[in-house]
Tab-separated table of C-alpha atoms and ligand atoms in Angstrom:
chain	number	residue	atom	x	y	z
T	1	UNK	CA	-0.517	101.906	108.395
T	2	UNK	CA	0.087	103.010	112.014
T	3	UNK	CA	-1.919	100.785	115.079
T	4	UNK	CA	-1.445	100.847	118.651
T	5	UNK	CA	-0.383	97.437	120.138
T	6	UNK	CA	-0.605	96.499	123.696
T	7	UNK	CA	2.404	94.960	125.052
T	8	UNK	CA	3.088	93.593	128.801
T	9	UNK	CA	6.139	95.455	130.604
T	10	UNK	CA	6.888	93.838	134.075
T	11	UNK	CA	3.528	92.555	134.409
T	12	UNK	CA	1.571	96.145	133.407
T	13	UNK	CA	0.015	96.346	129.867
T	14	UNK	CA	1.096	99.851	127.911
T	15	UNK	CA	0.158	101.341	124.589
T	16	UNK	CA	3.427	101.511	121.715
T	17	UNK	CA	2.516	103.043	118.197
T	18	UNK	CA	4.130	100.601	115.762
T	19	UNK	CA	4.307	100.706	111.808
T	20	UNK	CA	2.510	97.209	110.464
T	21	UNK	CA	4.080	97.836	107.067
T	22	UNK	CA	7.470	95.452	106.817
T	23	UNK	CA	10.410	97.798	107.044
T	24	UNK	CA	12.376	98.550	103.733
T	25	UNK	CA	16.018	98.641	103.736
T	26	UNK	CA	16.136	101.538	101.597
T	27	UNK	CA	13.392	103.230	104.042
T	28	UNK	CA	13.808	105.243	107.567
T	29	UNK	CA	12.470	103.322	110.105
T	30	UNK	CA	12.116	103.938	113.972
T	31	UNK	CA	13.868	101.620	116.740
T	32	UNK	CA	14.874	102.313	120.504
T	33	UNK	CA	18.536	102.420	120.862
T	34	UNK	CA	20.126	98.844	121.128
T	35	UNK	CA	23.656	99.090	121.816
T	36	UNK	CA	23.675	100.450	125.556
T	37	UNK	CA	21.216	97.350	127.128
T	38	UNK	CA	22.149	93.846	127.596
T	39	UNK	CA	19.666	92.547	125.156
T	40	UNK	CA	21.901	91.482	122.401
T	41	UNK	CA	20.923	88.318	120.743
T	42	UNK	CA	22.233	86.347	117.473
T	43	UNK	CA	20.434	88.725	114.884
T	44	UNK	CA	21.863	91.857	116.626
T	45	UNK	CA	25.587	89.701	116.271
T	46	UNK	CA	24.750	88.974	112.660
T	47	UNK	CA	24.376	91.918	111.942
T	48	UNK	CA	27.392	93.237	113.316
T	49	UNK	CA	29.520	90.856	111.951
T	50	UNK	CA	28.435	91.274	108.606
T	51	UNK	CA	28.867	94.874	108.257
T	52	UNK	CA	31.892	95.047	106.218
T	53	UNK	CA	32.097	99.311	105.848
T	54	UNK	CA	32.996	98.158	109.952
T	55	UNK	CA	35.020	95.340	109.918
T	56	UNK	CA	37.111	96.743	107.248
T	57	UNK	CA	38.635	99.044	109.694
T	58	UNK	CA	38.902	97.139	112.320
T	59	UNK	CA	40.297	94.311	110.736
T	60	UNK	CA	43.057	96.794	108.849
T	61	UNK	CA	43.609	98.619	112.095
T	62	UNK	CA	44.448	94.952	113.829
T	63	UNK	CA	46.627	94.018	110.738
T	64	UNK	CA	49.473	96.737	111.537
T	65	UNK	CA	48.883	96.412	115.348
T	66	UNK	CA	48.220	93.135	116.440
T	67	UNK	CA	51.020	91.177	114.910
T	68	UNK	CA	53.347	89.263	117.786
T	69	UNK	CA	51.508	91.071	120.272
T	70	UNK	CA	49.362	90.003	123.327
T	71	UNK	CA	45.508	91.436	122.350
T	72	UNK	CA	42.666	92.023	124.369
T	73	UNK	CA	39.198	91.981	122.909
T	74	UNK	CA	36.380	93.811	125.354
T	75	UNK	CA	33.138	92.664	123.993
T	76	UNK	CA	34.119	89.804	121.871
T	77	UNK	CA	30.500	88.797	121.166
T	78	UNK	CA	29.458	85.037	120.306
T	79	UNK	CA	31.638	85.265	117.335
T	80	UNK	CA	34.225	86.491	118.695
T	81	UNK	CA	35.244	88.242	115.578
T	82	UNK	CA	37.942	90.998	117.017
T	83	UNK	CA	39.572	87.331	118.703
T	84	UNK	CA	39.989	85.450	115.599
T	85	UNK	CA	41.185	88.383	112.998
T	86	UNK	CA	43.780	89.224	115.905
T	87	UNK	CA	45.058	85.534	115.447
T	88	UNK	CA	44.534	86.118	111.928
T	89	UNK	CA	46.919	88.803	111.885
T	90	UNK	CA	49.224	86.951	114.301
T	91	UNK	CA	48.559	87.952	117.537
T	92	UNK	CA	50.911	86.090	119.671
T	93	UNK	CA	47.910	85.656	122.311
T	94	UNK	CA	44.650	86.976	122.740
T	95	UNK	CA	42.203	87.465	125.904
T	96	UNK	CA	38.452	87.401	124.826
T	97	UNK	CA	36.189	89.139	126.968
T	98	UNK	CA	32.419	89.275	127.233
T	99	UNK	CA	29.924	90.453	129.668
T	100	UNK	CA	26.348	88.918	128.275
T	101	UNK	CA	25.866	85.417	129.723
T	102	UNK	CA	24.245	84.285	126.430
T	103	UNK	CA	26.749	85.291	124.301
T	104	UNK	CA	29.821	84.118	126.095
T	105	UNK	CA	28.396	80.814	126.008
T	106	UNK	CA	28.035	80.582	122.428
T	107	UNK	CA	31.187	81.979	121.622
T	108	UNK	CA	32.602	78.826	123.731
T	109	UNK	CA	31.002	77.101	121.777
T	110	UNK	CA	32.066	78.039	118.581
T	111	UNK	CA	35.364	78.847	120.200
T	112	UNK	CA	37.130	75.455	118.646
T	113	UNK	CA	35.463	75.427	115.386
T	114	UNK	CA	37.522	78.585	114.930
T	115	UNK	CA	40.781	76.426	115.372
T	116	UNK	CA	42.598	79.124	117.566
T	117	UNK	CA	41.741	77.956	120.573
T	118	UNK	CA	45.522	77.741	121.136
T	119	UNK	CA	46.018	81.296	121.141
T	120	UNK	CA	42.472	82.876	122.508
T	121	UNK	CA	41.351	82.510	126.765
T	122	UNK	CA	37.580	83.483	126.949
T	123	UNK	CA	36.555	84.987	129.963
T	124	UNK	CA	33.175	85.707	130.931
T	125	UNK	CA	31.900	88.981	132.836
T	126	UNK	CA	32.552	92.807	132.418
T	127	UNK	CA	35.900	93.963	131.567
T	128	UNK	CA	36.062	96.461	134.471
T	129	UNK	CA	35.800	93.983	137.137
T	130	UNK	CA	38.156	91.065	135.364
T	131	UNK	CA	41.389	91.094	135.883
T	132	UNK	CA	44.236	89.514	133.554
T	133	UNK	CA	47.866	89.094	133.365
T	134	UNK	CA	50.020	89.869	131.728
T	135	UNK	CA	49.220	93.034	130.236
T	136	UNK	CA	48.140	93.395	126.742
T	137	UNK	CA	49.963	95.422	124.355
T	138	UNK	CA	46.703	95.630	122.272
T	139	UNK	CA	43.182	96.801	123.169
T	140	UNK	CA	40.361	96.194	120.541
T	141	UNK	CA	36.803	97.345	122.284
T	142	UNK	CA	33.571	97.313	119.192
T	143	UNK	CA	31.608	99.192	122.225
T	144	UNK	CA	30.980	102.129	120.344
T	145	UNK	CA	27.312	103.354	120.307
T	146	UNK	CA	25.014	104.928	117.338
T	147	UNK	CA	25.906	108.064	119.674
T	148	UNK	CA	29.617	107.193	120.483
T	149	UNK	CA	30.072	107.065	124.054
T	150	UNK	CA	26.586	105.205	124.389
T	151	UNK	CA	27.830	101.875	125.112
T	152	UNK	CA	30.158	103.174	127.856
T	153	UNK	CA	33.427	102.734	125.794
T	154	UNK	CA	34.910	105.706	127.785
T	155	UNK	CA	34.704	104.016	131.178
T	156	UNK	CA	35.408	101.176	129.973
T	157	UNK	CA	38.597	101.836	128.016
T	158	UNK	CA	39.484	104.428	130.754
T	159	UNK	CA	39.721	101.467	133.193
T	160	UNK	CA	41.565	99.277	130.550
T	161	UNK	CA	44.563	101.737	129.598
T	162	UNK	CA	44.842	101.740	133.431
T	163	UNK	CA	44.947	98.052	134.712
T	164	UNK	CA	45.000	95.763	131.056
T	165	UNK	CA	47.347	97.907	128.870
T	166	UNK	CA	51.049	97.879	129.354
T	167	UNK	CA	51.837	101.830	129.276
T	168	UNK	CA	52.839	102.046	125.771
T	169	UNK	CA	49.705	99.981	124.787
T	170	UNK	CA	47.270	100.559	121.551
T	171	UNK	CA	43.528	101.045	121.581
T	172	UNK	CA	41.422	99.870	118.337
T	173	UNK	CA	39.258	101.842	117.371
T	174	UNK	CA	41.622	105.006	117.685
T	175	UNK	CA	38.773	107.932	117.935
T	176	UNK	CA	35.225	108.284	117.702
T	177	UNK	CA	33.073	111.600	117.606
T	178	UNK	CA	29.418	112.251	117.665
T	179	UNK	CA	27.956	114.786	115.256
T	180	UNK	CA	24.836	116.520	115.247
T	181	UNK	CA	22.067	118.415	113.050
T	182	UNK	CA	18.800	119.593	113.355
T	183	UNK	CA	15.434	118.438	111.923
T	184	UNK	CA	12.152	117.465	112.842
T	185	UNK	CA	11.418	114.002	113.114
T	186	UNK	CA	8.457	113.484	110.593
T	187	UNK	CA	10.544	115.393	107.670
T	188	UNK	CA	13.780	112.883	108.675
T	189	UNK	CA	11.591	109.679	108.496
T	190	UNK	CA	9.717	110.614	105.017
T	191	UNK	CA	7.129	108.733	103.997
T	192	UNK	CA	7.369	106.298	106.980
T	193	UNK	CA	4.855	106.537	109.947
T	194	UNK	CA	6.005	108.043	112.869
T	195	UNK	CA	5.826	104.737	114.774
T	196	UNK	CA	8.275	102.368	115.888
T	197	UNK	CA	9.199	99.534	113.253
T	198	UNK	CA	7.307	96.281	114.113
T	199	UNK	CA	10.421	94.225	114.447
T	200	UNK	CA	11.650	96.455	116.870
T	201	UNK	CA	8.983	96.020	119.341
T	202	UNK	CA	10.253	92.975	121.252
T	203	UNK	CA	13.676	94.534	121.438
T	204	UNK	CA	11.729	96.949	123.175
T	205	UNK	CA	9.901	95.034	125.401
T	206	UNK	CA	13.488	93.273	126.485
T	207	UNK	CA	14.656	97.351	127.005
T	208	UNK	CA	11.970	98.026	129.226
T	209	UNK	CA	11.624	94.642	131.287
T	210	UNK	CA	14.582	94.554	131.996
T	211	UNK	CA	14.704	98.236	133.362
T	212	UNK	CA	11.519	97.093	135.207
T	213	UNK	CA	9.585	99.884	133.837
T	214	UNK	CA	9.141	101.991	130.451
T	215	UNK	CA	11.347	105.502	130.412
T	216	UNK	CA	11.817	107.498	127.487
T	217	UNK	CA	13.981	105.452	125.596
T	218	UNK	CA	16.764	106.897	122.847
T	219	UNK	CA	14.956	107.114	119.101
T	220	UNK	CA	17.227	105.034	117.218
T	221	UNK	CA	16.600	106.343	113.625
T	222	UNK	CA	18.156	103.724	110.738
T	223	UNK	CA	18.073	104.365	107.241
T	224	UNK	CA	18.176	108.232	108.007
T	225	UNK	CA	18.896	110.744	105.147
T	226	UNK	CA	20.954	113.702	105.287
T	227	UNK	CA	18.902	115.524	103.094
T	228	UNK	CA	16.436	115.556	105.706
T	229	UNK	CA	18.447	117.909	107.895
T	230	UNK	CA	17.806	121.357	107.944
T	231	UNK	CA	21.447	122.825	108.937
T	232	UNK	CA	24.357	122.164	108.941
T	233	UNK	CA	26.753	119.819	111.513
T	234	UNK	CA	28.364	119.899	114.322
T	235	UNK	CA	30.416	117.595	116.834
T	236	UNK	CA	29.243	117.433	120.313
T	237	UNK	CA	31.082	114.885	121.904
T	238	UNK	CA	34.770	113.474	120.782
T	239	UNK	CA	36.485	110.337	122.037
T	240	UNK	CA	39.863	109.937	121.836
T	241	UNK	CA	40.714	106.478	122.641
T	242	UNK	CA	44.321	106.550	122.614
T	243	UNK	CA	45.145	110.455	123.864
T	244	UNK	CA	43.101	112.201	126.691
T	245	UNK	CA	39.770	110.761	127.298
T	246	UNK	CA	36.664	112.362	129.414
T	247	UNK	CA	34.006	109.938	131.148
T	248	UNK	CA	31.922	113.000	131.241
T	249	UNK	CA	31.949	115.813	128.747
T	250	UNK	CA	29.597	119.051	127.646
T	251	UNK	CA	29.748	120.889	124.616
T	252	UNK	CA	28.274	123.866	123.329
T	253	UNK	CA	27.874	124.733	119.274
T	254	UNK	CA	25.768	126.344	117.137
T	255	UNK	CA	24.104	124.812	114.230
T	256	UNK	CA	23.026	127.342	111.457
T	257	UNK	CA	19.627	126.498	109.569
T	258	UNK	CA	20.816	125.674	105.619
T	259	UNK	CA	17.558	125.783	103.788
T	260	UNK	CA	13.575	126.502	104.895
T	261	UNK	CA	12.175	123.799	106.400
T	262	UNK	CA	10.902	123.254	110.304
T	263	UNK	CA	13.118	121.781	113.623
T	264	UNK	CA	11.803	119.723	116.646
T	265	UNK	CA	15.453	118.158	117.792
T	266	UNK	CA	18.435	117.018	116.808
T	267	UNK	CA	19.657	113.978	114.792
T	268	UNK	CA	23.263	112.747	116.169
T	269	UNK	CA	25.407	109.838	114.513
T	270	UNK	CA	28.776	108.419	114.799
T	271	UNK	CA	31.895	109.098	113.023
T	272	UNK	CA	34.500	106.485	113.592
T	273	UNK	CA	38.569	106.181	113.124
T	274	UNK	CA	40.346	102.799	113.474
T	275	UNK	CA	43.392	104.396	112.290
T	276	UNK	CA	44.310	108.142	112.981
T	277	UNK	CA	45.026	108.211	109.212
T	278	UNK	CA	42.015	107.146	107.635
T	279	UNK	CA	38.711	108.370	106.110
T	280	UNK	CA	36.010	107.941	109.439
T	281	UNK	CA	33.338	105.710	109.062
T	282	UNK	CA	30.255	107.942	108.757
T	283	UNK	CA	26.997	106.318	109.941
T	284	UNK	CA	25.016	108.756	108.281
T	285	UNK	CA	26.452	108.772	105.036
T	286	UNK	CA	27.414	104.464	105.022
T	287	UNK	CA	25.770	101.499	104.981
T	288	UNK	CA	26.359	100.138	108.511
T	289	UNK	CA	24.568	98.728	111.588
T	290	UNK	CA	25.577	101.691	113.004
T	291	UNK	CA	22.345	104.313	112.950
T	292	UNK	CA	21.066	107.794	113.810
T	293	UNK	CA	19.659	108.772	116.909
T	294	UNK	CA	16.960	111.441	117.173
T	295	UNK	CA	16.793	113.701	120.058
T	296	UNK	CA	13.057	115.753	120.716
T	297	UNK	CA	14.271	118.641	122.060
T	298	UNK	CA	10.871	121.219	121.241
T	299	UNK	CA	7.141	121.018	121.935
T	300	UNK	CA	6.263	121.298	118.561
T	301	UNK	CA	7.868	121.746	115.039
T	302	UNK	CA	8.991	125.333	114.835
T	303	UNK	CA	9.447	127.141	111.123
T	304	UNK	CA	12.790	128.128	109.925
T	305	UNK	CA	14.513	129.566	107.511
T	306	UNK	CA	18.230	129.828	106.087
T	307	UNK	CA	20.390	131.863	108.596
T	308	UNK	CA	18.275	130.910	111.818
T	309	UNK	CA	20.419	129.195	114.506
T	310	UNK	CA	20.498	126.665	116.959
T	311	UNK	CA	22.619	126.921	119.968
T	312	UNK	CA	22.950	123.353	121.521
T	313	UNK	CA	24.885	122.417	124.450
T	314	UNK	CA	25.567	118.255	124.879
T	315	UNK	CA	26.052	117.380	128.388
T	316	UNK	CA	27.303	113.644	129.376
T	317	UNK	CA	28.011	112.335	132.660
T	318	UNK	CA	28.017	109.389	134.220
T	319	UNK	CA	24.697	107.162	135.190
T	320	UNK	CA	24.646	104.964	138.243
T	321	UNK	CA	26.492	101.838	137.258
T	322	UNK	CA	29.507	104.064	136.567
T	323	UNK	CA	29.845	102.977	133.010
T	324	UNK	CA	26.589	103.898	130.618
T	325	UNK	CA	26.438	108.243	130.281
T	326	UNK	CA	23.539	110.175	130.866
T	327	UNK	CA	23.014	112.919	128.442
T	328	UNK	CA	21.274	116.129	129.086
T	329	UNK	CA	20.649	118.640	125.829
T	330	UNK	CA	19.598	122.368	125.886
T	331	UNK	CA	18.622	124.248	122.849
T	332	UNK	CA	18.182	127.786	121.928
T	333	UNK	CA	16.814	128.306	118.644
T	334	UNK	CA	16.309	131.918	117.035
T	335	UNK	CA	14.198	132.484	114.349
T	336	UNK	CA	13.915	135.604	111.963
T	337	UNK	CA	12.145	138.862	113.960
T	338	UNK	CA	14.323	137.913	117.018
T	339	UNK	CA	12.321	134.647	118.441
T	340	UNK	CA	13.800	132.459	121.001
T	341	UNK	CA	12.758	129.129	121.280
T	342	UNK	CA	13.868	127.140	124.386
T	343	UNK	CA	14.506	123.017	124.202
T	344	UNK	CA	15.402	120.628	126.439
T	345	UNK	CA	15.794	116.934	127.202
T	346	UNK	CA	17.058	114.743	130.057
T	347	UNK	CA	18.239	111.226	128.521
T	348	UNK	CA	19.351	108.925	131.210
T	349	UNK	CA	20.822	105.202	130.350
T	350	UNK	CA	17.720	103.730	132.325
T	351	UNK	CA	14.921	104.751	134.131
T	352	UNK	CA	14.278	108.623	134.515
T	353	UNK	CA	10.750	110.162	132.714
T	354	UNK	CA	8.112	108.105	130.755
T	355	UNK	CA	6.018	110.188	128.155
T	356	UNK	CA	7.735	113.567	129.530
T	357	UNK	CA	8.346	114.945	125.933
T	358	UNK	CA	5.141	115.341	123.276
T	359	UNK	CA	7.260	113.013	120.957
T	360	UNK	CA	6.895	110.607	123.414
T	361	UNK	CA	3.383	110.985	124.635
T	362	UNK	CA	2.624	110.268	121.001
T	363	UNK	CA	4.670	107.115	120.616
T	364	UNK	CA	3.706	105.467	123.866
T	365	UNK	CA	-0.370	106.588	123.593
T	366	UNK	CA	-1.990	106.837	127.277
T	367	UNK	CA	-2.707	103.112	128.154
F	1	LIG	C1	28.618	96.131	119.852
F	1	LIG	S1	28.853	94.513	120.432
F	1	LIG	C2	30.282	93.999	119.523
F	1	LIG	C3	30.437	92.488	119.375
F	1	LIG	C4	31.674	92.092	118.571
F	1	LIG	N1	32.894	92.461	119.240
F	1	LIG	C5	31.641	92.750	117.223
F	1	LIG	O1	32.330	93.765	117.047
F	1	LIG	O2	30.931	92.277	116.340
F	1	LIG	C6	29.483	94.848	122.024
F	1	LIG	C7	29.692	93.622	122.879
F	1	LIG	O3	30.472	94.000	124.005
F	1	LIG	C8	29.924	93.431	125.190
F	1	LIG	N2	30.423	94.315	126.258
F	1	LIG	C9	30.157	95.631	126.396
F	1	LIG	N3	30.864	96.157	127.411
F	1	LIG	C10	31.606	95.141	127.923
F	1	LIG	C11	32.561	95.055	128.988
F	1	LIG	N4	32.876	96.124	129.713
F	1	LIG	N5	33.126	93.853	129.251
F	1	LIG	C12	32.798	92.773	128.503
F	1	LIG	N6	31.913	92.791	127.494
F	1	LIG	C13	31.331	93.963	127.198
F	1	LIG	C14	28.434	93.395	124.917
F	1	LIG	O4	27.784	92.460	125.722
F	1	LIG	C15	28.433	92.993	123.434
F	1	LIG	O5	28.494	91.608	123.300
């Protein structure tokens, strides 16, 4: 069943299509994008630091690198998880940063229940503005987005190989890329309504009041198939934390269509190295918190068949508060007999349109 709720943003009532059946885990299911707003809270931790296809990595990538060494950890979180494996592994000393008032007050909290307290110095408020000596030898930053750079990790560990890292300093994670496919969005979410999940609706509530205002937010798309896709993949943006790294980026590929079926966007999801040497994390293909996010790039589903093409170009720069990107997408697709179909979408960190795309005008019904 689909219904539309009322909910109050800022003070105004709006319209949100929601799903009233309890999500599945084993189900699709349609959320805004989390990871880029300050609106984390204990179940979005919990679920972070229970996701063992991440932690793995990190926690491997921290047992060769940490050892003896002086770590920083940017967005420790209240459980300050990235801290306590670093002492775990025998970091000498570690600085614990976090931005979200909330949070940093629970991790000091639980700080001496860990029993490291000897080792780790919490600091509260955003890594770019903080400053620390001595340098760290070791930077460990779990800011990466369900769309890598989303969470600002490129600023933000820009600024940190500059003023926290002595010069021969390590980043954890190592690299992270963003791939992409095209689809349409009823065919990717199956049997499941076109609606945003119910228990996503007061994370996006928090999203929007804090923004002041409803925009178009990211379609954060969990539980996604690949099977759904219609062509094949592609990577539009690449991070490379410890080797040459661009705040703002554009790239231009071409999907080719696989099999008949129809497009409206793109789907885009993380692929993610803690170690150059190991197999990525794939959020598409895993069972992580990590999900898909679903670009609407076309009016309306459009037909294809194998052989057809999409041209896509990724665009990011940087928003206003110098640290969350902006992304701006283009799309050509041709279809057989020569058609061109022309896409686009603008999607700013905050702010910027509200039910500019039909996708949207459909999830947020006219109040
Ligand atoms: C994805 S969560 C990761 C939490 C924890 N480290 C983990 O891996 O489970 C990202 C955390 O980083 C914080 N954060 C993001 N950017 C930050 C910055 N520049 N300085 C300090 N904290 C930051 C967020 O508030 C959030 O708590």
């Amino acid at each position: 069943m689909r219904e539309v709720r009322e909910i109050e943003v800022d003070g105004d009532s709006m319209h949100v299509l929601v799903c009233s059946e309890p999500e599945r885990p084993d189900k699709p299911s349609l959320w805004p994008s989390l990871g880029e707003y300050p609106i984390y809270d204990p179940h979005l931790y919990a679920t972070m630091t229970t996701d063992e296809e991440r932690n793995k990595r990190f926690r491997s990538a921290l047992g060769q690198l940490a050892p003896g060494k002086h770590v920083v950890d940017i967005g420790t979180g209240q459980d300050l998880l990235w801290a306590r494996e670093s002492v775990q592994a025998g970091a000498r000393q570690v600085t614990a940063i976090e931005v979200v008032d909330d949070a940093f007050r629970q991790a000091a909290v639980n700080l001496p229940s860990y029993d490291v307290q000897d080792r780790v110095t919490l600091l509260l408020g955003e890594s770019t503005s903080l400053e620390f000596a001595p340098k760290a030898d070791v930077c460990v930053a779990e800011i990466i987005g369900s769309l890598a750079s989303a969470e600002g990790a490129a600023a933000v560990l820009t600024d940190a190989r500059r003023r926290h890292l002595a010069p021969d300093g390590m980043v954890v994670p190592h690299r992270a890329v963003t791939q992409a496919a095209a689809g349409c969005l009823a065919d990717i979410l199956g049997e499941q309504h076109v609606a945003f999940a119910a228990e996503s609706i007061p994370y996006l509530q928090s999203i929007f009041n804090w923004n002041t205002a409803p925009f178009d937010v990211r379609l954060r798309v969990e539980n996604a198939s690949p099977a759904a896709l219609v062509s094949d993949s592609a990577v539009i943006e690449s991070l490379d934390f410890n080797g040459t790294l661009h705040t703002a980026q554009e790239t231009t590929t071409r999907l080719t269509v696989q099999r008949p079926g129809r497009i409206d966007g793109v789907l885009t999801w993380l692929q993610l190295w803690c170690l150059p040497d190991e197999d990525p994390l794939d959020a598409l293909r895993m069972e992580t918190n990590w999900a898909a996010i679903y670009f609407p790039l076309f009016e309306a589903p459009v037909p294809v068949e194998p052989g057809d093409s999409l041209n896509l170009t990724f665009g990011s720069t940087l928003s206003a508060d110098g640290v969350h990107p902006d992304y701006q997408l283009s799309a050509t697709l041709r279809t057989a007999g020569g058609h061109a179909h022309q896409g686009s979408l603008e999607s700013p960190h905050r702010g910027g349109p509200f039910r500019a795309q039909p996708a949207y005008r459909f999830l947020f019904p006219a109040a």
